[in-house]
PDB file of C-alpha atoms and ligand atoms in Angstrom:
ATOM      1  CA  MET A  15      -3.080   5.228 -49.536  1.00  0.00           C
ATOM      2  CA  THR A  16      -4.923   5.936 -52.791  1.00  0.00           C
ATOM      3  CA  PRO A  17      -4.739   2.834 -55.015  1.00  0.00           C
ATOM      4  CA  LEU A  18      -2.775   3.921 -58.079  1.00  0.00           C
ATOM      5  CA  LYS A  19      -3.427   2.336 -61.440  1.00  0.00           C
ATOM      6  CA  ILE A  20      -0.420   2.791 -63.708  1.00  0.00           C
ATOM      7  CA  THR A  21      -0.772   1.923 -67.403  1.00  0.00           C
ATOM      8  CA  PRO A  22       2.229   2.263 -69.734  1.00  0.00           C
ATOM      9  CA  LEU A  23       1.605   4.411 -72.828  1.00  0.00           C
ATOM     10  CA  HIS A  24       4.663   3.448 -74.889  1.00  0.00           C
ATOM     11  CA  PRO A  25       7.254   0.632 -74.687  1.00  0.00           C
ATOM     12  CA  ALA A  26      10.101   3.020 -73.767  1.00  0.00           C
ATOM     13  CA  LEU A  27       8.490   5.605 -71.489  1.00  0.00           C
ATOM     14  CA  GLY A  28       5.255   7.255 -70.410  1.00  0.00           C
ATOM     15  CA  ALA A  29       2.437   5.962 -68.222  1.00  0.00           C
ATOM     16  CA  GLU A  30      -1.084   7.032 -67.399  1.00  0.00           C
ATOM     17  CA  VAL A  31      -1.877   7.252 -63.705  1.00  0.00           C
ATOM     18  CA  ALA A  32      -5.474   6.716 -62.659  1.00  0.00           C
ATOM     19  CA  GLY A  33      -6.948   6.995 -59.184  1.00  0.00           C
ATOM     20  CA  VAL A  34      -5.486  10.359 -58.156  1.00  0.00           C
ATOM     21  CA  ASP A  35      -7.413  13.622 -57.864  1.00  0.00           C
ATOM     22  CA  LEU A  36      -4.657  16.227 -57.921  1.00  0.00           C
ATOM     23  CA  ALA A  37      -7.025  18.854 -56.508  1.00  0.00           C
ATOM     24  CA  ALA A  38      -7.183  16.949 -53.190  1.00  0.00           C
ATOM     25  CA  PRO A  39      -4.392  16.581 -50.635  1.00  0.00           C
ATOM     26  CA  ILE A  40      -2.031  13.692 -51.464  1.00  0.00           C
ATOM     27  CA  ASP A  41      -0.867  11.467 -48.590  1.00  0.00           C
ATOM     28  CA  ALA A  42       2.786  10.597 -47.963  1.00  0.00           C
ATOM     29  CA  PRO A  43       2.720   6.988 -49.273  1.00  0.00           C
ATOM     30  CA  THR A  44       1.045   8.150 -52.493  1.00  0.00           C
ATOM     31  CA  ARG A  45       3.645  10.909 -52.894  1.00  0.00           C
ATOM     32  CA  GLU A  46       6.392   8.321 -52.524  1.00  0.00           C
ATOM     33  CA  ALA A  47       4.708   5.980 -55.038  1.00  0.00           C
ATOM     34  CA  LEU A  48       4.326   8.821 -57.557  1.00  0.00           C
ATOM     35  CA  SER A  49       7.965   9.842 -57.184  1.00  0.00           C
ATOM     36  CA  HIS A  50       9.052   6.264 -57.957  1.00  0.00           C
ATOM     37  CA  ALA A  51       6.545   5.973 -60.820  1.00  0.00           C
ATOM     38  CA  LEU A  52       8.067   9.102 -62.361  1.00  0.00           C
ATOM     39  CA  ALA A  53      11.612   7.738 -62.017  1.00  0.00           C
ATOM     40  CA  ASP A  54      10.529   4.456 -63.645  1.00  0.00           C
ATOM     41  CA  HIS A  55       8.282   5.768 -66.445  1.00  0.00           C
ATOM     42  CA  LEU A  56       9.805   9.274 -66.971  1.00  0.00           C
ATOM     43  CA  ALA A  57       6.495  10.814 -68.106  1.00  0.00           C
ATOM     44  CA  LEU A  58       3.243  10.547 -66.166  1.00  0.00           C
ATOM     45  CA  VAL A  59      -0.194  11.522 -67.451  1.00  0.00           C
ATOM     46  CA  PHE A  60      -3.133  12.326 -65.170  1.00  0.00           C
ATOM     47  CA  ARG A  61      -6.409  12.761 -67.064  1.00  0.00           C
ATOM     48  CA  GLU A  62      -9.520  14.830 -66.371  1.00  0.00           C
ATOM     49  CA  GLN A  63      -8.036  17.074 -63.709  1.00  0.00           C
ATOM     50  CA  SER A  64      -9.682  20.328 -62.677  1.00  0.00           C
ATOM     51  CA  LEU A  65      -7.308  22.593 -60.793  1.00  0.00           C
ATOM     52  CA  THR A  66      -7.092  26.125 -59.497  1.00  0.00           C
ATOM     53  CA  PRO A  67      -3.597  27.660 -59.600  1.00  0.00           C
ATOM     54  CA  ALA A  68      -3.204  27.044 -55.837  1.00  0.00           C
ATOM     55  CA  GLN A  69      -4.315  23.408 -56.127  1.00  0.00           C
ATOM     56  CA  TYR A  70      -1.996  22.905 -59.066  1.00  0.00           C
ATOM     57  CA  LEU A  71       0.995  24.263 -57.116  1.00  0.00           C
ATOM     58  CA  ALA A  72       0.172  21.978 -54.178  1.00  0.00           C
ATOM     59  CA  ALA A  73      -0.054  18.934 -56.468  1.00  0.00           C
ATOM     60  CA  ALA A  74       3.201  19.805 -58.277  1.00  0.00           C
ATOM     61  CA  SER A  75       5.054  19.919 -54.963  1.00  0.00           C
ATOM     62  CA  VAL A  76       4.698  16.115 -54.805  1.00  0.00           C
ATOM     63  CA  PHE A  77       7.628  16.043 -57.226  1.00  0.00           C
ATOM     64  CA  GLY A  78       9.735  18.775 -55.588  1.00  0.00           C
ATOM     65  CA  PRO A  79       9.579  22.410 -54.495  1.00  0.00           C
ATOM     66  CA  PRO A  80       8.236  24.685 -57.271  1.00  0.00           C
ATOM     67  CA  MET A  81      11.007  26.982 -58.476  1.00  0.00           C
ATOM     68  CA  GLU A  82      11.154  30.325 -60.277  1.00  0.00           C
ATOM     69  CA  GLN A  83      11.099  30.277 -64.063  1.00  0.00           C
ATOM     70  CA  HIS A  84      13.198  32.654 -66.085  1.00  0.00           C
ATOM     71  CA  TYR A  85      11.485  34.560 -68.887  1.00  0.00           C
ATOM     72  CA  SER A  86       9.368  35.866 -66.030  1.00  0.00           C
ATOM     73  CA  GLN A  87       7.340  38.021 -68.431  1.00  0.00           C
ATOM     74  CA  HIS A  88       5.306  34.860 -69.135  1.00  0.00           C
ATOM     75  CA  ASN A  89       4.553  33.976 -65.517  1.00  0.00           C
ATOM     76  CA  MET A  90       1.015  34.181 -64.141  1.00  0.00           C
ATOM     77  CA  PRO A  91       0.767  37.604 -62.433  1.00  0.00           C
ATOM     78  CA  ASP A  92      -0.883  36.373 -59.214  1.00  0.00           C
ATOM     79  CA  PHE A  93       0.970  33.028 -59.168  1.00  0.00           C
ATOM     80  CA  PRO A  94       4.500  33.766 -60.436  1.00  0.00           C
ATOM     81  CA  LEU A  95       5.604  30.134 -59.939  1.00  0.00           C
ATOM     82  CA  ILE A  96       3.254  29.162 -62.787  1.00  0.00           C
ATOM     83  CA  GLY A  97       4.402  29.984 -66.316  1.00  0.00           C
ATOM     84  CA  LEU A  98       1.917  30.399 -69.161  1.00  0.00           C
ATOM     85  CA  ILE A  99       2.664  28.638 -72.423  1.00  0.00           C
ATOM     86  CA  TRP A 100       0.545  30.570 -74.876  1.00  0.00           C
ATOM     87  CA  HIS A 101       1.408  31.713 -78.407  1.00  0.00           C
ATOM     88  CA  ARG A 102      -0.897  34.736 -78.155  1.00  0.00           C
ATOM     89  CA  ASN A 103       1.566  36.513 -75.871  1.00  0.00           C
ATOM     90  CA  GLY A 104       4.295  36.224 -78.478  1.00  0.00           C
ATOM     91  CA  GLN A 105       5.864  32.884 -77.582  1.00  0.00           C
ATOM     92  CA  GLN A 106       7.052  30.429 -80.209  1.00  0.00           C
ATOM     93  CA  PRO A 107       6.503  26.712 -79.548  1.00  0.00           C
ATOM     94  CA  ALA A 108       9.752  25.151 -78.227  1.00  0.00           C
ATOM     95  CA  GLU A 109      10.174  22.735 -81.132  1.00  0.00           C
ATOM     96  CA  GLN A 110      13.855  21.960 -80.522  1.00  0.00           C
ATOM     97  CA  TRP A 111      14.577  18.904 -78.334  1.00  0.00           C
ATOM     98  CA  HIS A 112      15.734  20.086 -74.907  1.00  0.00           C
ATOM     99  CA  THR A 113      15.553  19.625 -71.150  1.00  0.00           C
ATOM    100  CA  ASP A 114      14.536  22.618 -69.054  1.00  0.00           C
ATOM    101  CA  HIS A 115      16.524  25.318 -67.275  1.00  0.00           C
ATOM    102  CA  THR A 116      20.008  23.789 -67.490  1.00  0.00           C
ATOM    103  CA  ASN A 117      21.383  27.254 -66.664  1.00  0.00           C
ATOM    104  CA  ARG A 118      20.478  26.590 -63.023  1.00  0.00           C
ATOM    105  CA  GLU A 119      22.809  24.959 -60.527  1.00  0.00           C
ATOM    106  CA  ARG A 120      19.960  22.700 -59.427  1.00  0.00           C
ATOM    107  CA  PRO A 121      17.867  22.343 -62.587  1.00  0.00           C
ATOM    108  CA  PRO A 122      14.266  21.189 -62.338  1.00  0.00           C
ATOM    109  CA  ALA A 123      13.777  17.512 -61.536  1.00  0.00           C
ATOM    110  CA  ALA A 124      10.454  17.714 -63.346  1.00  0.00           C
ATOM    111  CA  THR A 125       8.490  19.967 -65.645  1.00  0.00           C
ATOM    112  CA  ILE A 126       4.743  19.781 -65.121  1.00  0.00           C
ATOM    113  CA  LEU A 127       2.236  20.911 -67.744  1.00  0.00           C
ATOM    114  CA  TYR A 128      -1.512  21.319 -67.300  1.00  0.00           C
ATOM    115  CA  GLY A 129      -3.710  21.472 -70.391  1.00  0.00           C
ATOM    116  CA  VAL A 130      -6.107  24.412 -69.935  1.00  0.00           C
ATOM    117  CA  GLU A 131      -7.023  25.177 -73.569  1.00  0.00           C
ATOM    118  CA  ILE A 132      -6.239  22.628 -76.253  1.00  0.00           C
ATOM    119  CA  PRO A 133      -6.476  23.109 -80.036  1.00  0.00           C
ATOM    120  CA  SER A 134      -8.692  20.694 -81.970  1.00  0.00           C
ATOM    121  CA  ALA A 135      -5.693  19.119 -83.741  1.00  0.00           C
ATOM    122  CA  GLY A 136      -1.903  19.125 -83.330  1.00  0.00           C
ATOM    123  CA  GLY A 137       0.037  20.964 -80.640  1.00  0.00           C
ATOM    124  CA  GLY A 138       1.274  17.796 -78.923  1.00  0.00           C
ATOM    125  CA  THR A 139       4.294  17.437 -76.646  1.00  0.00           C
ATOM    126  CA  SER A 140       6.899  14.734 -77.302  1.00  0.00           C
ATOM    127  CA  VAL A 141       9.170  13.266 -74.644  1.00  0.00           C
ATOM    128  CA  ALA A 142      12.274  11.161 -75.419  1.00  0.00           C
ATOM    129  CA  SER A 143      14.019   8.811 -72.996  1.00  0.00           C
ATOM    130  CA  MET A 144      17.632   9.895 -72.630  1.00  0.00           C
ATOM    131  CA  ARG A 145      18.117   6.799 -70.460  1.00  0.00           C
ATOM    132  CA  ALA A 146      17.312   4.616 -73.498  1.00  0.00           C
ATOM    133  CA  ALA A 147      19.342   6.954 -75.735  1.00  0.00           C
ATOM    134  CA  TYR A 148      22.415   6.475 -73.536  1.00  0.00           C
ATOM    135  CA  VAL A 149      22.080   2.699 -73.549  1.00  0.00           C
ATOM    136  CA  ALA A 150      21.750   2.656 -77.350  1.00  0.00           C
ATOM    137  CA  LEU A 151      25.042   4.527 -77.938  1.00  0.00           C
ATOM    138  CA  ALA A 152      28.205   2.591 -78.744  1.00  0.00           C
ATOM    139  CA  GLU A 153      30.391   1.791 -75.738  1.00  0.00           C
ATOM    140  CA  ASP A 154      33.230   4.090 -76.817  1.00  0.00           C
ATOM    141  CA  GLU A 155      30.874   7.032 -77.285  1.00  0.00           C
ATOM    142  CA  ARG A 156      29.302   6.427 -73.861  1.00  0.00           C
ATOM    143  CA  ARG A 157      32.785   6.550 -72.325  1.00  0.00           C
ATOM    144  CA  ARG A 158      33.535   9.765 -74.222  1.00  0.00           C
ATOM    145  CA  LEU A 159      30.283  11.415 -73.110  1.00  0.00           C
ATOM    146  CA  ASP A 160      30.860  10.302 -69.506  1.00  0.00           C
ATOM    147  CA  GLY A 161      33.893  12.581 -69.444  1.00  0.00           C
ATOM    148  CA  LEU A 162      32.280  15.674 -71.010  1.00  0.00           C
ATOM    149  CA  THR A 163      30.634  18.682 -69.386  1.00  0.00           C
ATOM    150  CA  THR A 164      28.712  21.654 -70.761  1.00  0.00           C
ATOM    151  CA  PHE A 165      28.604  25.300 -69.690  1.00  0.00           C
ATOM    152  CA  ASN A 166      25.063  26.655 -69.643  1.00  0.00           C
ATOM    153  CA  SER A 167      23.528  30.121 -69.712  1.00  0.00           C
ATOM    154  CA  LEU A 168      20.378  31.885 -70.877  1.00  0.00           C
ATOM    155  CA  GLU A 169      20.020  31.962 -74.689  1.00  0.00           C
ATOM    156  CA  SER A 170      21.844  35.042 -75.960  1.00  0.00           C
ATOM    157  CA  GLY A 171      19.783  35.490 -79.124  1.00  0.00           C
ATOM    158  CA  ARG A 172      16.521  36.442 -77.410  1.00  0.00           C
ATOM    159  CA  THR A 173      15.471  40.062 -77.397  1.00  0.00           C
ATOM    160  CA  ASP A 174      12.641  39.773 -74.830  1.00  0.00           C
ATOM    161  CA  THR A 175      14.705  38.581 -71.836  1.00  0.00           C
ATOM    162  CA  ARG A 176      14.239  40.862 -68.825  1.00  0.00           C
ATOM    163  CA  GLU A 177      17.414  42.370 -67.441  1.00  0.00           C
ATOM    164  CA  THR A 178      16.680  41.019 -63.961  1.00  0.00           C
ATOM    165  CA  ASP A 179      16.336  37.482 -65.372  1.00  0.00           C
ATOM    166  CA  GLN A 180      19.567  37.871 -67.329  1.00  0.00           C
ATOM    167  CA  GLU A 181      21.391  38.945 -64.162  1.00  0.00           C
ATOM    168  CA  LYS A 182      19.920  36.178 -62.004  1.00  0.00           C
ATOM    169  CA  TYR A 183      20.118  33.303 -64.468  1.00  0.00           C
ATOM    170  CA  GLY A 184      22.741  34.241 -67.061  1.00  0.00           C
ATOM    171  CA  LYS A 185      25.863  33.119 -65.175  1.00  0.00           C
ATOM    172  CA  PRO A 186      27.682  30.090 -66.607  1.00  0.00           C
ATOM    173  CA  ILE A 187      26.752  26.801 -64.926  1.00  0.00           C
ATOM    174  CA  GLN A 188      28.666  23.584 -65.590  1.00  0.00           C
ATOM    175  CA  HIS A 189      26.893  20.225 -65.854  1.00  0.00           C
ATOM    176  CA  PRO A 190      27.921  16.695 -66.853  1.00  0.00           C
ATOM    177  CA  MET A 191      26.667  15.454 -70.231  1.00  0.00           C
ATOM    178  CA  VAL A 192      25.732  12.160 -68.582  1.00  0.00           C
ATOM    179  CA  ARG A 193      23.976  12.179 -65.239  1.00  0.00           C
ATOM    180  CA  THR A 194      22.939   9.499 -62.795  1.00  0.00           C
ATOM    181  CA  HIS A 195      19.279   9.547 -61.826  1.00  0.00           C
ATOM    182  CA  PRO A 196      19.092  10.134 -58.049  1.00  0.00           C
ATOM    183  CA  VAL A 197      16.066   7.841 -57.578  1.00  0.00           C
ATOM    184  CA  HIS A 198      16.500   5.270 -60.353  1.00  0.00           C
ATOM    185  CA  GLY A 199      20.307   4.997 -60.312  1.00  0.00           C
ATOM    186  CA  SER A 200      20.566   4.724 -64.114  1.00  0.00           C
ATOM    187  CA  ARG A 201      22.487   7.054 -66.444  1.00  0.00           C
ATOM    188  CA  ALA A 202      21.071   9.404 -69.052  1.00  0.00           C
ATOM    189  CA  VAL A 203      22.418  11.842 -71.632  1.00  0.00           C
ATOM    190  CA  TYR A 204      21.946  15.409 -70.390  1.00  0.00           C
ATOM    191  CA  PHE A 205      22.327  18.671 -72.311  1.00  0.00           C
ATOM    192  CA  HIS A 206      20.371  21.619 -73.668  1.00  0.00           C
ATOM    193  CA  ILE A 207      21.650  22.507 -77.122  1.00  0.00           C
ATOM    194  CA  THR A 208      20.763  26.205 -77.045  1.00  0.00           C
ATOM    195  CA  LYS A 209      21.506  26.837 -73.345  1.00  0.00           C
ATOM    196  CA  ALA A 210      24.900  25.118 -73.580  1.00  0.00           C
ATOM    197  CA  THR A 211      27.344  27.807 -74.693  1.00  0.00           C
ATOM    198  CA  HIS A 212      29.917  25.076 -75.317  1.00  0.00           C
ATOM    199  CA  ILE A 213      31.284  21.717 -74.213  1.00  0.00           C
ATOM    200  CA  ASP A 214      34.319  22.108 -71.955  1.00  0.00           C
ATOM    201  CA  GLY A 215      37.452  21.934 -74.125  1.00  0.00           C
ATOM    202  CA  MET A 216      35.600  22.451 -77.426  1.00  0.00           C
ATOM    203  CA  THR A 217      34.759  25.559 -79.440  1.00  0.00           C
ATOM    204  CA  PRO A 218      31.106  26.715 -79.410  1.00  0.00           C
ATOM    205  CA  GLU A 219      30.842  25.759 -83.097  1.00  0.00           C
ATOM    206  CA  ALA A 220      32.254  22.248 -82.658  1.00  0.00           C
ATOM    207  CA  SER A 221      30.102  21.783 -79.538  1.00  0.00           C
ATOM    208  CA  ARG A 222      26.941  22.703 -81.458  1.00  0.00           C
ATOM    209  CA  VAL A 223      27.845  20.374 -84.336  1.00  0.00           C
ATOM    210  CA  TYR A 224      28.442  17.473 -81.951  1.00  0.00           C
ATOM    211  CA  MET A 225      25.231  18.048 -79.966  1.00  0.00           C
ATOM    212  CA  ASN A 226      23.195  18.307 -83.184  1.00  0.00           C
ATOM    213  CA  ASP A 227      24.766  15.104 -84.447  1.00  0.00           C
ATOM    214  CA  LEU A 228      24.005  13.384 -81.135  1.00  0.00           C
ATOM    215  CA  LEU A 229      20.355  14.471 -81.280  1.00  0.00           C
ATOM    216  CA  ASP A 230      20.072  13.244 -84.883  1.00  0.00           C
ATOM    217  CA  ARG A 231      21.387   9.836 -83.906  1.00  0.00           C
ATOM    218  CA  MET A 232      19.692   9.480 -80.508  1.00  0.00           C
ATOM    219  CA  ILE A 233      16.108  10.558 -81.152  1.00  0.00           C
ATOM    220  CA  ARG A 234      14.290   7.647 -82.771  1.00  0.00           C
ATOM    221  CA  PRO A 235      10.578   6.755 -82.640  1.00  0.00           C
ATOM    222  CA  GLU A 236      11.380   3.801 -80.349  1.00  0.00           C
ATOM    223  CA  ILE A 237      12.349   6.169 -77.509  1.00  0.00           C
ATOM    224  CA  VAL A 238       9.707   8.889 -78.002  1.00  0.00           C
ATOM    225  CA  TYR A 239       6.287   9.183 -76.387  1.00  0.00           C
ATOM    226  CA  ARG A 240       4.146  11.796 -78.144  1.00  0.00           C
ATOM    227  CA  HIS A 241       1.474  13.207 -75.868  1.00  0.00           C
ATOM    228  CA  VAL A 242      -1.777  14.182 -77.585  1.00  0.00           C
ATOM    229  CA  TRP A 243      -3.372  16.753 -75.303  1.00  0.00           C
ATOM    230  CA  ARG A 244      -6.885  16.645 -73.918  1.00  0.00           C
ATOM    231  CA  LYS A 245      -8.199  19.487 -71.799  1.00  0.00           C
ATOM    232  CA  GLY A 246      -7.609  18.624 -68.137  1.00  0.00           C
ATOM    233  CA  ASP A 247      -4.456  16.539 -68.714  1.00  0.00           C
ATOM    234  CA  VAL A 248      -1.527  16.971 -66.375  1.00  0.00           C
ATOM    235  CA  LEU A 249       1.760  15.762 -67.897  1.00  0.00           C
ATOM    236  CA  VAL A 250       4.753  15.333 -65.580  1.00  0.00           C
ATOM    237  CA  ILE A 251       8.121  15.069 -67.368  1.00  0.00           C
ATOM    238  CA  ASP A 252      11.254  13.793 -65.584  1.00  0.00           C
ATOM    239  CA  ASN A 253      13.955  16.218 -66.743  1.00  0.00           C
ATOM    240  CA  ARG A 254      16.723  14.109 -65.212  1.00  0.00           C
ATOM    241  CA  ALA A 255      16.468  11.468 -67.928  1.00  0.00           C
ATOM    242  CA  THR A 256      14.448  12.894 -70.833  1.00  0.00           C
ATOM    243  CA  MET A 257      14.312  15.631 -73.419  1.00  0.00           C
ATOM    244  CA  HIS A 258      11.076  17.088 -74.714  1.00  0.00           C
ATOM    245  CA  ARG A 259       9.757  19.329 -77.479  1.00  0.00           C
ATOM    246  CA  ALA A 260       6.529  21.039 -78.461  1.00  0.00           C
ATOM    247  CA  HIS A 261       4.807  20.540 -81.814  1.00  0.00           C
ATOM    248  CA  GLY A 262       3.758  23.769 -83.493  1.00  0.00           C
ATOM    249  CA  ASP A 263       1.504  21.944 -85.978  1.00  0.00           C
ATOM    250  CA  TYR A 264      -1.776  23.537 -84.878  1.00  0.00           C
ATOM    251  CA  ASP A 265      -4.008  26.321 -86.173  1.00  0.00           C
ATOM    252  CA  ARG A 266      -2.885  29.604 -84.557  1.00  0.00           C
ATOM    253  CA  ARG A 267      -6.466  30.879 -84.704  1.00  0.00           C
ATOM    254  CA  GLU A 268      -7.186  28.336 -81.981  1.00  0.00           C
ATOM    255  CA  SER A 269      -5.939  28.768 -78.445  1.00  0.00           C
ATOM    256  CA  ARG A 270      -3.391  26.511 -76.809  1.00  0.00           C
ATOM    257  CA  VAL A 271      -2.768  27.289 -73.142  1.00  0.00           C
ATOM    258  CA  LEU A 272      -0.635  25.141 -70.868  1.00  0.00           C
ATOM    259  CA  TRP A 273       0.250  26.089 -67.308  1.00  0.00           C
ATOM    260  CA  ARG A 274       3.825  25.142 -66.516  1.00  0.00           C
ATOM    261  CA  ILE A 275       5.444  24.490 -63.152  1.00  0.00           C
ATOM    262  CA  ILE A 276       9.060  23.372 -62.698  1.00  0.00           C
ATOM    263  CA  VAL A 277      10.194  21.760 -59.456  1.00  0.00           C
ATOM    264  CA  GLU A 278      13.719  21.892 -58.108  1.00  0.00           C
ATOM    265  CA  GLY A 279      15.943  18.827 -58.295  1.00  0.00           C
ATOM    266  CA  ASP A 280      19.484  17.823 -57.377  1.00  0.00           C
ATOM    267  CA  ARG A 281      22.671  19.172 -58.869  1.00  0.00           C
ATOM    268  CA  PRO A 282      23.328  16.805 -61.813  1.00  0.00           C
ATOM    269  CA  ARG A 283      26.215  14.425 -61.197  1.00  0.00           C
ATOM    270  CA  LEU A 284      27.642  11.246 -62.632  1.00  0.00           C
ATOM    271  CA  VAL A 285      28.344   8.500 -60.113  1.00  0.00           C
TER     272      VAL A 285
HETATM  273 FE1  LIG B 288      10.715  22.826 -72.156  1.00  0.00          FE
END
């Protein structure tokens, strides 16, 4: 087994992993160790990687089977399981706190980002521990959230969604607002404010107000790791117990290109 060196990056979450070349095959014990490291630290950073699309897909599969991404217009033509995050093809940075693809029955266990072109300043990615957020809520609110579920779909306000994506991924999917991590066993708050059409039993308006209020109260610096990108970084985000957001605070004359892979996880459940 490759000796892993794991160094925490923030008191609440995030760790740098040294000793792994993601371009090379990864043996079974190392895969197991990385899966547990992700469940423990919720965001893993691998520095100075140099990957072809095929190598990147092979490395990502350590965390689960790569799955199709909606908004397929942004996928790499020859490698459609890799999405391109790039403002020059018309995308806006996802600056709202969220977890990915909650409109899927089995949403991604992890989102993996590879820094291919990095602006000279800004353009970071922040990750918040929803495990810590859950623990910090008052007991009565935890009990309330434990009983709530959301219905999720593709965002209706977008004009660039392909019809095929809308048909495949636009059906309502119900998820608990608190989920148990399948590896770690702990609970975390789980919702996507713009993919959730509503909370079961609440109007869309009241649902949005409550989710916004929750985000305002939950997201504090103590539970946020802000990743400052270097070219060659691979950032693995555990979607089962975090939310993340992009920072659009960079010069648009510079290029910022991240390759994104999402890997399939379990159906969220509260046990
Ligand atoms: Fe995202």
